[in-house]
CSV table of C-alpha atoms in Angstrom, one decimal:
chain,number,residue,atom,x,y,z
A,1,MET,CA,-81.4,9.3,112.8
A,2,ALA,CA,-82.6,13.0,110.1
A,3,ARG,CA,-80.1,15.8,108.9
A,4,GLY,CA,-81.7,18.3,110.8
A,5,SER,CA,-82.7,16.1,114.3
A,6,ASP,CA,-79.5,16.9,115.6
A,7,GLU,CA,-80.4,16.6,119.3
A,8,LEU,CA,-79.5,14.4,122.6
A,9,THR,CA,-81.6,12.1,124.1
A,10,PRO,CA,-81.8,12.4,127.8
A,11,VAL,CA,-79.2,8.9,127.6
A,12,SER,CA,-77.6,9.8,125.9
A,13,ALA,CA,-76.9,13.0,127.6
A,14,VAL,CA,-76.4,11.0,131.3
A,15,GLY,CA,-74.0,8.7,129.7
A,16,ALA,CA,-71.7,11.7,128.9
A,17,GLN,CA,-71.7,13.2,132.2
A,18,VAL,CA,-72.1,9.8,134.4
A,19,LEU,CA,-68.6,8.9,131.7
A,20,ALA,CA,-67.6,12.4,132.8
A,21,ALA,CA,-67.5,11.9,136.8
A,22,GLY,CA,-65.8,8.8,136.1
A,23,LEU,CA,-63.4,10.1,134.8
A,24,LEU,CA,-63.1,12.9,136.3
A,25,GLY,CA,-62.9,10.8,140.0
A,26,MET,CA,-60.2,8.4,137.8
A,27,GLY,CA,-57.9,11.9,137.0
A,28,ALA,CA,-58.0,13.1,140.4
A,29,LEU,CA,-57.4,10.3,141.9
A,30,PHE,CA,-54.5,9.5,139.5
A,31,ALA,CA,-53.0,13.2,140.5
A,32,ALA,CA,-53.3,12.7,144.4
A,33,ALA,CA,-52.4,9.3,144.8
A,34,PRO,CA,-50.4,8.5,141.6
A,35,GLY,CA,-48.6,5.3,143.0
A,36,LEU,CA,-52.0,3.7,144.0
A,37,ALA,CA,-52.9,4.7,140.3
A,38,SER,CA,-50.6,3.0,139.1
A,39,ARG,CA,-51.1,-0.4,141.3
A,40,VAL,CA,-55.3,0.1,139.4
A,41,PHE,CA,-53.9,1.5,135.9
A,42,GLY,CA,-53.1,-2.0,135.4
A,43,LEU,CA,-48.7,-1.0,135.6
A,44,PRO,CA,-47.4,0.0,138.9
A,45,ALA,CA,-44.7,1.7,139.4
A,46,GLY,CA,-41.8,3.7,141.6
A,47,ARG,CA,-41.2,7.0,142.0
A,48,GLU,CA,-40.1,7.7,138.8
A,49,ALA,CA,-42.7,7.1,136.5
A,50,TRP,CA,-45.6,8.7,138.8
A,51,PRO,CA,-45.1,12.2,136.2
A,52,TYR,CA,-46.0,10.0,133.5
A,53,VAL,CA,-49.2,8.5,135.9
A,54,ARG,CA,-49.9,12.5,137.1
A,55,ALA,CA,-49.5,12.7,132.3
A,56,LEU,CA,-52.6,10.6,132.6
A,57,ALA,CA,-54.6,12.2,134.9
A,58,PHE,CA,-54.7,14.6,132.7
A,59,ARG,CA,-55.4,13.7,130.2
A,60,ASP,CA,-58.2,11.1,132.1
A,61,LEU,CA,-59.4,15.2,134.0
A,62,ALA,CA,-59.1,16.6,130.2
A,63,VAL,CA,-61.8,14.3,128.5
A,64,SER,CA,-64.3,14.2,131.6
A,65,THR,CA,-64.9,18.6,129.9
A,66,ALA,CA,-64.8,17.3,126.8
A,67,LEU,CA,-67.4,15.1,127.5
A,68,LEU,CA,-68.8,18.1,130.1
A,69,ALA,CA,-68.9,20.5,126.8
A,70,ALA,CA,-70.5,17.3,124.8
A,71,SER,CA,-72.6,16.4,126.9
A,72,ARG,CA,-75.3,19.7,126.5
A,73,GLY,CA,-74.9,20.0,122.7
A,74,ARG,CA,-76.3,18.0,119.8
A,75,ALA,CA,-75.2,14.3,119.4
A,76,GLY,CA,-72.7,14.7,116.7
A,77,PRO,CA,-69.8,16.1,117.6
A,78,LEU,CA,-70.7,13.6,121.0
A,79,ARG,CA,-70.7,11.1,118.6
A,80,TRP,CA,-67.5,11.6,117.7
A,81,LEU,CA,-65.7,13.0,120.9
A,82,ALA,CA,-67.4,9.5,121.8
A,83,ALA,CA,-66.1,6.9,119.3
A,84,SER,CA,-62.9,8.8,119.1
A,85,VAL,CA,-62.3,8.6,123.1
A,86,ALA,CA,-62.5,4.8,123.1
A,87,LEU,CA,-59.6,5.1,121.6
A,88,ILE,CA,-57.6,5.0,124.4
A,89,PRO,CA,-58.6,2.9,127.1
A,90,MET,CA,-58.5,0.5,124.6
A,91,ALA,CA,-55.1,0.9,124.1
A,92,ASP,CA,-54.9,1.2,127.7
A,93,ALA,CA,-55.6,-2.6,128.0
A,94,ALA,CA,-53.6,-3.3,125.7
A,95,MET,CA,-50.3,-2.0,127.0
A,96,VAL,CA,-51.4,-4.3,130.3
A,97,ALA,CA,-52.6,-7.7,129.6
A,98,ALA,CA,-49.4,-7.1,127.7
A,99,LYS,CA,-47.2,-5.7,129.8
A,100,ARG,CA,-49.0,-8.0,132.5
A,101,GLY,CA,-50.3,-10.9,130.7
A,102,ARG,CA,-52.9,-13.1,133.4
A,103,ARG,CA,-51.5,-10.2,136.4
A,104,GLY,CA,-52.5,-7.4,134.7
A,105,ALA,CA,-56.7,-8.6,133.4
A,106,PRO,CA,-58.7,-7.2,136.5
A,107,SER,CA,-57.6,-3.9,135.1
A,108,VAL,CA,-57.0,-5.1,131.7
A,109,ALA,CA,-61.5,-5.2,132.5
A,110,LEU,CA,-62.3,-1.7,134.2
A,111,HIS,CA,-60.1,-0.1,130.8
A,112,GLY,CA,-62.3,-3.2,128.5
A,113,VAL,CA,-65.5,-2.0,130.1
A,114,ALA,CA,-64.3,2.0,130.5
A,115,GLY,CA,-63.7,1.4,125.6
A,116,VAL,CA,-67.1,-0.6,126.2
A,117,ALA,CA,-69.5,2.4,127.4
A,118,LEU,CA,-67.6,5.1,125.5
A,119,VAL,CA,-68.8,2.8,122.3
A,120,ALA,CA,-71.9,2.8,123.6
A,121,LEU,CA,-72.6,6.1,124.4
A,122,ALA,CA,-71.3,7.1,120.9
A,123,ALA,CA,-74.2,4.5,120.0
A,124,SER,CA,-76.9,6.0,121.7
A,125,THR,CA,-76.3,9.5,119.9
A,126,PHE,CA,-77.9,7.2,116.9
A,127,LEU,CA,-81.5,7.2,119.3
A,128,LYS,CA,-84.2,9.5,117.9
A,129,PRO,CA,-85.7,12.1,120.9
A,130,ARG,CA,-89.4,11.4,121.6
A,131,ARG,CA,-91.2,14.4,120.0
A,132,ARG,CA,-94.1,15.0,122.3
């Protein structure tokens, strides 16, 4: 992409907004129902762990608002944000896999899909907008 052409394509903008909506939903679930959320995450935990689950909720809510903000700007910031944030679900997948092994496979897959989606979003920012 040329230096002066750092516009977002509709694919990148909509992709960021869809991912932000998903993270917003996950964040709301984690805040409202930490017991259910911990099972979805892949590491079932008792009430003593709920403050940590709620911390994950606010992490996801913060990332979703950052993605929404970046989806309205230039390609460069969204590229770096998506690439950096992709580390979160990848680390989550590694933690669940290490703790639960095969029993955690569905949750590992969920985290893996999120990580791949964020990497794909970062890659999509290299697409050039169509000129009319």
